[in-house]
Tab-separated table of C-alpha atoms and ligand atoms in Angstrom:
chain	number	residue	atom	x	y	z
V	1	MET	CA	21.263	18.760	4.460
V	2	TRP	CA	17.991	20.477	5.030
V	3	LYS	CA	18.792	22.500	8.074
V	4	ASP	CA	18.365	25.795	6.214
V	5	VAL	CA	15.023	24.871	4.754
V	6	ASP	CA	12.114	26.882	6.331
V	7	GLU	CA	8.875	25.415	7.632
V	8	GLU	CA	6.849	26.664	4.619
V	9	THR	CA	8.992	24.997	2.270
V	10	TRP	CA	9.269	21.825	3.961
V	11	GLU	CA	5.553	21.609	4.127
V	12	ASP	CA	5.215	22.243	0.192
V	13	TRP	CA	4.575	18.870	-1.118
V	14	HIS	CA	6.166	20.038	-4.606
V	15	TRP	CA	9.123	20.760	-2.808
V	16	GLN	CA	9.421	17.305	-1.241
V	17	LEU	CA	8.737	15.745	-4.619
V	18	LYS	CA	11.619	17.760	-6.532
V	19	ASN	CA	14.219	17.307	-3.469
V	20	ARG	CA	13.786	13.521	-3.568
V	21	ILE	CA	16.668	11.509	-3.242
V	22	HIS	CA	17.599	9.705	-6.331
V	23	THR	CA	21.472	9.168	-6.754
V	24	LEU	CA	24.070	6.978	-4.964
V	25	ASP	CA	26.002	10.130	-4.374
V	26	THR	CA	23.572	12.007	-2.465
V	27	ILE	CA	22.467	9.034	-0.446
V	28	SER	CA	26.082	8.036	0.590
V	29	LYS	CA	26.581	11.516	1.990
V	30	ILE	CA	23.591	10.917	4.420
V	31	LEU	CA	23.828	7.146	5.124
V	32	VAL	CA	26.841	4.753	5.500
V	33	LEU	CA	25.838	2.227	2.995
V	34	THR	CA	26.299	-1.445	2.876
V	35	PRO	CA	27.876	-3.057	-0.170
V	36	GLN	CA	24.452	-4.594	-1.046
V	37	GLU	CA	22.922	-1.150	-0.947
V	38	GLU	CA	25.477	0.262	-3.100
V	39	GLU	CA	24.964	-2.130	-5.718
V	40	GLY	CA	21.444	-2.047	-5.629
V	41	ILE	CA	21.113	1.636	-5.983
V	42	LYS	CA	23.966	1.634	-8.932
V	43	LYS	CA	21.600	-1.258	-10.680
V	44	SER	CA	17.987	0.194	-9.929
V	45	ASN	CA	17.929	2.951	-12.750
V	46	GLY	CA	15.063	2.623	-14.932
V	47	ARG	CA	11.508	1.282	-13.723
V	48	LEU	CA	11.196	1.335	-9.908
V	49	SER	CA	14.402	3.745	-9.520
V	50	MET	CA	15.219	4.747	-5.718
V	51	ALA	CA	13.186	8.001	-4.935
V	52	ILE	CA	13.059	9.082	-1.370
V	53	THR	CA	11.126	12.178	-0.095
V	54	PRO	CA	13.280	14.061	2.400
V	55	TYR	CA	10.460	13.563	4.993
V	56	TRP	CA	10.839	9.651	4.621
V	57	LEU	CA	14.529	10.053	5.141
V	58	THR	CA	13.737	11.719	8.564
V	59	LEU	CA	12.211	8.780	9.616
V	60	MET	CA	15.107	6.685	8.854
V	61	ASP	CA	17.977	5.395	10.942
V	62	PRO	CA	21.036	6.414	9.435
V	63	ASN	CA	23.109	3.787	11.299
V	64	ASP	CA	21.198	0.725	11.112
V	65	PRO	CA	20.710	-0.961	7.598
V	66	GLU	CA	17.986	-3.202	9.123
V	67	CYS	CA	15.715	-0.125	9.845
V	68	PRO	CA	12.547	-0.955	8.311
V	69	ILE	CA	12.022	2.605	6.927
V	70	ARG	CA	15.435	2.332	5.206
V	71	ARG	CA	14.840	-1.341	3.756
V	72	GLN	CA	11.570	-0.346	2.159
V	73	ALA	CA	13.476	2.639	0.299
V	74	ILE	CA	16.887	1.543	-0.472
V	75	PRO	CA	17.506	-1.057	-3.101
V	76	LEU	CA	19.224	-4.256	-2.307
V	77	ALA	CA	21.689	-6.243	-4.727
V	78	GLU	CA	19.003	-8.994	-3.994
V	79	GLU	CA	16.562	-7.353	-6.173
V	80	PHE	CA	18.408	-8.452	-9.282
V	81	HIS	CA	18.282	-12.094	-8.184
V	82	PHE	CA	15.379	-13.781	-9.893
V	83	ASN	CA	13.919	-17.256	-9.110
V	84	ASN	CA	11.699	-19.682	-11.140
V	85	ASN	CA	8.943	-19.092	-8.764
V	86	GLU	CA	8.670	-15.335	-9.484
V	87	PHE	CA	6.884	-13.565	-12.127
V	88	VAL	CA	6.815	-9.887	-13.761
V	89	ASP	CA	3.096	-9.788	-13.032
V	90	PRO	CA	2.337	-12.228	-10.657
V	91	CYS	CA	-1.530	-11.812	-10.245
V	92	ALA	CA	-2.000	-11.662	-13.941
V	93	GLU	CA	-3.254	-8.055	-13.709
V	94	ASP	CA	-2.385	-7.485	-17.533
V	95	ARG	CA	-4.408	-10.511	-18.722
V	96	ASP	CA	-7.511	-9.354	-16.593
V	97	ALA	CA	-7.385	-5.704	-18.493
V	98	PRO	CA	-10.139	-5.251	-21.029
V	99	VAL	CA	-8.703	-1.681	-21.646
V	100	ASN	CA	-5.457	-0.217	-20.846
V	101	GLY	CA	-5.073	0.954	-17.064
V	102	LEU	CA	-8.111	-1.007	-15.876
V	103	VAL	CA	-8.277	-4.503	-14.305
V	104	HIS	CA	-11.525	-6.156	-14.228
V	105	ARG	CA	-11.369	-9.432	-12.041
V	106	TYR	CA	-14.404	-9.288	-9.438
V	107	PRO	CA	-18.070	-9.369	-10.862
V	108	ASP	CA	-18.967	-5.755	-9.325
V	109	ARG	CA	-15.899	-3.821	-9.052
V	110	VAL	CA	-12.830	-2.831	-11.157
V	111	LEU	CA	-9.299	-1.346	-10.248
V	112	LEU	CA	-8.523	1.564	-12.186
V	113	LEU	CA	-4.520	2.293	-12.686
V	114	ALA	CA	-4.532	6.088	-12.899
V	115	THR	CA	-0.950	6.898	-12.720
V	116	ASP	CA	2.492	5.281	-12.831
V	117	GLN	CA	4.048	7.852	-10.266
V	118	CYS	CA	4.432	7.344	-6.564
V	119	ALA	CA	6.129	9.551	-3.842
V	120	MET	CA	8.408	7.116	-2.809
V	121	TYR	CA	9.083	3.859	-4.823
V	122	CYS	CA	8.715	0.663	-2.204
V	123	ARG	CA	11.274	-2.147	-2.768
V	124	HIS	CA	8.716	-4.773	-2.579
V	125	CYS	CA	6.156	-3.039	-5.064
V	126	THR	CA	3.997	-5.752	-6.645
V	127	ARG	CA	3.378	-3.244	-9.643
V	128	ARG	CA	7.089	-2.860	-10.473
V	129	ARG	CA	6.516	-3.631	-13.983
V	130	LEU	CA	4.614	-0.319	-14.352
V	131	VAL	CA	5.598	2.190	-11.809
V	132	GLY	CA	8.229	4.625	-11.609
V	133	GLU	CA	9.966	5.207	-14.535
V	134	LYS	CA	12.441	7.919	-14.462
V	135	GLN	CA	10.675	10.709	-16.756
V	136	VAL	CA	7.144	11.592	-15.618
V	137	HIS	CA	4.330	10.294	-17.569
V	138	SER	CA	1.692	12.987	-17.690
V	139	LEU	CA	-1.686	11.298	-17.463
V	140	ASN	CA	-3.015	10.058	-20.630
V	141	SER	CA	-6.769	11.239	-20.887
V	142	LYS	CA	-7.384	8.984	-23.689
V	143	THR	CA	-6.807	5.962	-21.498
V	144	ILE	CA	-8.831	7.334	-18.811
V	145	ASP	CA	-11.570	7.889	-21.096
V	146	SER	CA	-11.482	4.467	-22.534
V	147	ALA	CA	-11.516	3.058	-18.739
V	148	VAL	CA	-14.471	5.418	-18.040
V	149	ASP	CA	-16.295	4.073	-21.285
V	150	TYR	CA	-15.895	0.629	-20.337
V	151	ILE	CA	-17.209	1.143	-16.616
V	152	LYS	CA	-20.277	2.783	-18.485
V	153	SER	CA	-20.878	-0.007	-20.512
V	154	ASN	CA	-21.016	-2.581	-17.738
V	155	LYS	CA	-23.700	-1.848	-15.445
V	156	LYS	CA	-22.738	-4.600	-12.717
V	157	ILE	CA	-19.697	-2.300	-11.714
V	158	ARG	CA	-20.640	-0.574	-8.437
V	159	ASP	CA	-17.502	-0.321	-7.125
V	160	VAL	CA	-14.241	1.790	-8.631
V	161	LEU	CA	-10.715	1.393	-6.652
V	162	ILE	CA	-8.585	4.091	-8.237
V	163	SER	CA	-4.779	3.009	-7.662
V	164	GLY	CA	-1.737	3.254	-9.689
V	165	GLY	CA	1.054	4.075	-8.913
V	166	ASP	CA	-0.435	6.531	-6.492
V	167	PRO	CA	-3.407	8.767	-7.510
V	168	LEU	CA	-2.597	11.351	-5.045
V	169	MET	CA	0.358	12.145	-7.076
V	170	LEU	CA	-1.801	13.827	-9.652
V	171	GLU	CA	-2.662	17.410	-9.099
V	172	ASP	CA	-5.729	18.180	-7.313
V	173	ASP	CA	-7.603	19.075	-10.993
V	174	GLU	CA	-6.324	16.140	-12.759
V	175	LEU	CA	-7.933	14.060	-9.866
V	176	GLU	CA	-10.948	15.677	-9.622
V	177	ALA	CA	-11.459	15.050	-13.330
V	178	ILE	CA	-11.232	11.269	-12.859
V	179	LEU	CA	-13.361	11.095	-9.927
V	180	LYS	CA	-16.002	13.442	-11.616
V	181	LYS	CA	-16.112	11.272	-14.653
V	182	VAL	CA	-16.349	8.030	-12.557
V	183	SER	CA	-18.859	9.216	-10.092
V	184	ASP	CA	-21.162	10.566	-12.812
V	185	ILE	CA	-21.766	7.039	-13.871
V	186	PRO	CA	-25.287	6.154	-12.360
V	187	HIS	CA	-24.368	2.462	-11.567
V	188	VAL	CA	-21.111	3.347	-9.627
V	189	GLU	CA	-22.069	3.638	-5.886
V	190	PHE	CA	-18.660	3.651	-4.443
V	191	LEU	CA	-15.266	5.176	-4.988
V	192	ARG	CA	-11.999	4.328	-3.604
V	193	ILE	CA	-8.776	5.537	-3.664
V	194	GLY	CA	-5.630	3.142	-2.761
V	195	THR	CA	-2.618	5.359	-1.797
V	196	ARG	CA	0.702	5.445	0.409
V	197	VAL	CA	0.840	9.276	0.257
V	198	PRO	CA	-0.187	9.858	3.906
V	199	VAL	CA	2.691	7.659	4.910
V	200	THR	CA	5.492	8.708	2.406
V	201	LEU	CA	4.449	12.262	1.693
V	202	PRO	CA	1.786	13.489	4.384
V	203	HIS	CA	2.136	17.030	3.088
V	204	ARG	CA	0.127	16.146	-0.181
V	205	VAL	CA	-2.954	16.050	1.984
V	206	THR	CA	-3.657	19.495	2.032
V	207	PRO	CA	-7.110	21.448	3.017
V	208	ALA	CA	-7.979	21.813	-0.651
V	209	LEU	CA	-7.297	18.030	-1.476
V	210	VAL	CA	-9.368	17.123	1.357
V	211	ALA	CA	-12.194	19.544	0.425
V	212	MET	CA	-12.284	18.136	-3.158
V	213	LEU	CA	-12.253	14.415	-1.804
V	214	LYS	CA	-15.120	15.180	0.474
V	215	LYS	CA	-17.212	16.035	-2.426
V	216	TYR	CA	-17.160	12.676	-3.764
V	217	ALA	CA	-18.471	10.869	-1.007
V	218	PRO	CA	-19.031	7.909	-0.365
V	219	LEU	CA	-15.363	7.665	-1.224
V	220	TRP	CA	-12.951	5.591	0.922
V	221	VAL	CA	-9.444	5.979	1.232
V	222	SER	CA	-7.012	2.588	1.793
V	223	ILE	CA	-3.500	3.541	2.825
V	224	HIS	CA	-0.390	1.224	2.450
V	225	PHE	CA	1.154	0.917	5.848
V	226	ASN	CA	3.748	-1.558	6.911
V	227	HIS	CA	5.345	-0.388	10.036
V	228	PRO	CA	4.437	1.224	13.462
V	229	LYS	CA	7.382	3.759	12.637
V	230	GLU	CA	5.206	5.077	9.770
V	231	VAL	CA	2.753	6.373	11.986
V	232	SER	CA	4.414	9.538	12.911
V	233	LYS	CA	3.002	12.839	14.233
V	234	ARG	CA	3.060	14.405	10.764
V	235	CYS	CA	1.144	11.297	9.163
V	236	LYS	CA	-1.361	11.449	12.027
V	237	LEU	CA	-2.071	14.998	10.936
V	238	ALA	CA	-2.708	13.851	7.369
V	239	CYS	CA	-5.259	10.902	8.622
V	240	ASP	CA	-6.821	13.426	11.153
V	241	MET	CA	-7.615	15.857	8.020
V	242	LEU	CA	-9.054	12.785	6.084
V	243	ALA	CA	-11.009	11.464	8.813
V	244	ASP	CA	-12.376	15.106	10.046
V	245	SER	CA	-13.689	15.297	6.637
V	246	GLY	CA	-15.680	12.256	6.890
V	247	ILE	CA	-13.563	10.251	4.610
V	248	PRO	CA	-13.677	6.400	5.963
V	249	LEU	CA	-9.864	5.174	6.139
V	250	GLY	CA	-8.579	1.538	5.718
V	251	SER	CA	-5.337	0.030	5.875
V	252	GLN	CA	-3.494	-2.415	3.561
V	253	THR	CA	-0.184	-4.090	4.788
V	254	VAL	CA	2.219	-6.137	3.009
V	255	LEU	CA	4.003	-8.819	5.045
V	256	LEU	CA	7.743	-8.243	4.868
V	257	LYS	CA	10.579	-10.359	6.184
V	258	GLY	CA	12.607	-8.441	8.674
V	259	ILE	CA	10.177	-5.392	8.551
V	260	ASN	CA	6.855	-6.533	9.926
V	261	ASP	CA	6.857	-10.349	10.253
V	262	LYS	CA	6.883	-10.382	14.151
V	263	PRO	CA	3.477	-10.490	15.753
V	264	TYR	CA	4.512	-7.738	18.335
V	265	ILE	CA	5.363	-5.552	15.467
V	266	MET	CA	1.988	-6.096	13.354
V	267	ARG	CA	0.114	-5.727	16.813
V	268	LYS	CA	1.950	-2.477	17.622
V	269	LEU	CA	1.016	-1.237	13.942
V	270	MET	CA	-2.782	-2.044	14.114
V	271	HIS	CA	-2.840	-0.313	17.352
V	272	GLU	CA	-1.132	2.522	16.043
V	273	LEU	CA	-3.598	2.685	12.978
V	274	LEU	CA	-6.433	2.548	15.141
V	275	LYS	CA	-5.203	5.487	17.243
V	276	VAL	CA	-5.288	7.568	13.778
V	277	ARG	CA	-8.595	6.268	12.995
V	278	VAL	CA	-7.535	4.027	10.094
V	279	ARG	CA	-9.410	0.619	10.148
V	280	PRO	CA	-6.986	-2.596	9.502
V	281	TYR	CA	-8.257	-3.838	6.117
V	282	TYR	CA	-5.724	-6.440	4.597
V	283	ILE	CA	-2.672	-8.114	5.384
V	284	TYR	CA	-0.984	-9.340	1.988
V	285	GLN	CA	1.198	-12.078	1.647
V	286	CYS	CA	4.180	-10.788	-0.302
V	287	ASP	CA	3.411	-11.352	-4.039
V	288	PRO	CA	6.018	-13.515	-5.712
V	289	VAL	CA	7.167	-10.757	-8.034
V	290	ARG	CA	10.502	-10.847	-9.606
V	291	GLY	CA	13.195	-9.562	-7.394
V	292	THR	CA	11.555	-9.729	-3.949
V	293	ALA	CA	12.595	-13.167	-2.597
V	294	HIS	CA	14.232	-11.412	0.268
V	295	PHE	CA	11.126	-9.837	1.516
V	296	ARG	CA	8.900	-13.054	1.365
V	297	THR	CA	8.180	-15.101	4.604
V	298	PRO	CA	6.306	-18.481	4.514
V	299	VAL	CA	2.381	-18.418	4.707
V	300	ALA	CA	2.748	-19.600	8.034
V	301	VAL	CA	4.107	-16.584	9.524
V	302	GLY	CA	0.900	-14.472	8.438
V	303	ILE	CA	-1.149	-17.004	9.881
V	304	ASN	CA	0.598	-17.216	12.981
V	305	ILE	CA	0.356	-13.179	13.259
V	306	ILE	CA	-3.550	-13.422	12.751
V	307	GLU	CA	-3.342	-16.186	15.584
V	308	LYS	CA	-1.710	-13.657	17.848
V	309	LEU	CA	-4.003	-11.217	17.079
V	310	ARG	CA	-7.494	-12.348	17.129
V	311	GLY	CA	-8.966	-12.368	20.604
V	312	PHE	CA	-6.067	-11.225	22.169
V	313	THR	CA	-6.717	-7.804	20.771
V	314	SER	CA	-9.705	-5.597	19.714
V	315	GLY	CA	-11.324	-7.025	16.827
V	316	TYR	CA	-10.922	-3.868	14.830
V	317	ALA	CA	-7.409	-4.324	15.007
V	318	VAL	CA	-7.515	-7.710	13.112
V	319	PRO	CA	-7.147	-7.386	9.375
V	320	THR	CA	-7.671	-10.240	6.859
V	321	TYR	CA	-4.724	-11.801	5.687
V	322	VAL	CA	-4.804	-12.715	1.964
V	323	VAL	CA	-2.859	-14.371	-0.534
V	324	ASP	CA	-3.355	-12.831	-3.899
V	325	ALA	CA	-3.468	-15.904	-6.012
V	326	PRO	CA	-0.379	-16.358	-8.448
V	327	GLY	CA	-2.061	-16.779	-12.101
V	328	GLY	CA	-4.916	-14.063	-11.173
V	329	GLY	CA	-7.566	-16.051	-8.889
V	330	GLY	CA	-7.758	-12.753	-6.644
V	331	LYS	CA	-7.425	-12.253	-2.779
V	332	ILE	CA	-7.826	-15.488	-0.939
V	333	PRO	CA	-8.238	-15.046	2.640
V	334	VAL	CA	-6.020	-17.462	4.808
V	335	GLY	CA	-5.922	-17.541	8.552
V	336	PRO	CA	-6.096	-19.997	11.558
V	337	ASN	CA	-8.422	-22.902	11.606
V	338	TYR	CA	-11.260	-22.400	14.524
V	339	LEU	CA	-13.716	-24.853	13.335
V	340	ILE	CA	-12.384	-28.155	14.074
V	341	SER	CA	-15.193	-30.360	12.886
V	342	GLN	CA	-18.759	-30.331	11.612
V	343	ASP	CA	-21.132	-33.222	11.644
V	344	LYS	CA	-24.966	-33.351	11.824
V	345	GLY	CA	-25.164	-29.957	13.051
V	346	LYS	CA	-22.551	-30.469	15.825
V	347	HIS	CA	-19.741	-27.896	15.157
V	348	VAL	CA	-16.810	-28.492	17.307
V	349	LEU	CA	-14.630	-25.034	17.398
V	350	ARG	CA	-11.719	-23.769	19.384
V	351	ASN	CA	-11.413	-20.315	20.700
V	352	TYR	CA	-8.399	-18.224	20.673
V	353	LYS	CA	-6.884	-19.586	23.577
V	354	GLY	CA	-7.055	-23.194	22.114
V	355	LYS	CA	-9.862	-24.233	24.410
V	356	ILE	CA	-12.680	-26.436	22.867
V	357	TYR	CA	-16.403	-25.782	22.539
V	358	THR	CA	-19.249	-27.445	20.883
V	359	TYR	CA	-22.133	-25.661	19.199
V	360	VAL	CA	-25.222	-27.659	18.316
V	361	GLU	CA	-27.564	-26.177	15.760
C	401	PLP	C1	-7.915	-6.032	-4.620
C	401	PLP	C2	-8.606	-5.892	-5.817
C	401	PLP	C3	-9.860	-5.283	-5.984
C	401	PLP	C4	-10.527	-4.792	-4.483
C	401	PLP	O1	-10.771	-6.027	-3.829
C	401	PLP	P1	-11.583	-5.726	-2.343
C	401	PLP	O2	-11.443	-7.380	-1.675
C	401	PLP	O3	-13.075	-5.610	-2.691
C	401	PLP	O4	-10.757	-4.858	-1.616
C	401	PLP	C5	-10.446	-5.146	-6.927
C	401	PLP	N1	-9.686	-5.368	-8.069
C	401	PLP	C6	-8.560	-6.202	-8.126
C	401	PLP	C7	-8.104	-6.429	-9.521
C	401	PLP	C8	-7.938	-6.096	-6.970
C	401	PLP	O5	-6.710	-6.572	-7.122
C	402	SF4	S1	3.313	3.433	-3.023
C	402	SF4	FE1	2.510	1.254	-3.994
C	402	SF4	S2	2.572	1.249	-6.347
C	402	SF4	FE2	3.946	2.760	-5.461
C	402	SF4	S3	5.853	1.854	-5.247
C	402	SF4	FE3	4.970	1.725	-3.212
C	402	SF4	S4	3.733	-0.444	-3.561
C	402	SF4	FE4	4.363	0.298	-5.518
């Protein structure tokens, strides 16, 4: 479809966005769709509509409906099957929002939802209640200002996580206006951006963007990665640009059935991340958000993945597996149990191979 597109146009992130695939008509010319995919695409008009960058499509296997890149981007009919254990807002973010677009759950840090747009809409998105309406919402500066005022008046807040949607969907000057306002607050020590753009639209990471972000150090970037295939050459270039300008990079991964629920796939992903200077940070249990049952695994699957990583590979390649507690309890780490018993200063421990050791205090 894009064989006549020159390199410069292909590299233009605005072109990539403008040429995203939204319709059943176009996608069915590129992929042989299954009936579940066809029904899913037809029904998913509205919030979290299908939107696929040409770049993301190049990573996709056109012949395999189980392709992990494809499954994250193409809606299935299953998204419209809801069950009783699923919620619209599973982590009760709206309840913990003192002002619009700001979630204050932990004592010293807040989550600022800067936009409702993303480059590609992930079918497992936990914020699907907020994200990706068809018409583009320009940033509401009043909303941002009241969030900034809230942070100003709460001296305990030392860490501001800017997410969305995807804050890198904003133009450089729009994003900079937010970074400036937040970093000017004397008690804010640390900024972070949560994004999937280096994975779904790496062309967005331009020299100008990187130069702008660098000015707001210490600023860390957390990138949502789910599968080793996502760490392409083009993605590596984007990560290199960020890392070369001194921006520390971390990853967040959602545990997804049939996509990354095998220990060897997760191990490969974590290794690929270290190669592009991204430190694995979290693996999330897939939240019980409405219409995502087909993506969810038992919690035991996540625990087993950590069990197969810890000790068997570099400690830097082992993220923390967390369940974001339904009802708004926050992220709770779960993992293998290495402490077998504890009594009068005597600790019975097991190592990664299952051998038992005693540590006496
Ligand atoms: C995840 C999250 C944070 C950041 O948590 P860390 O464990 O510090 O990365 C902050 N606020 C909310 C509401 C969150 O969901
Ligand atoms: S990038 Fe994040 S917010 Fe956007 S659709 Fe994907 S999971 Fe949701």
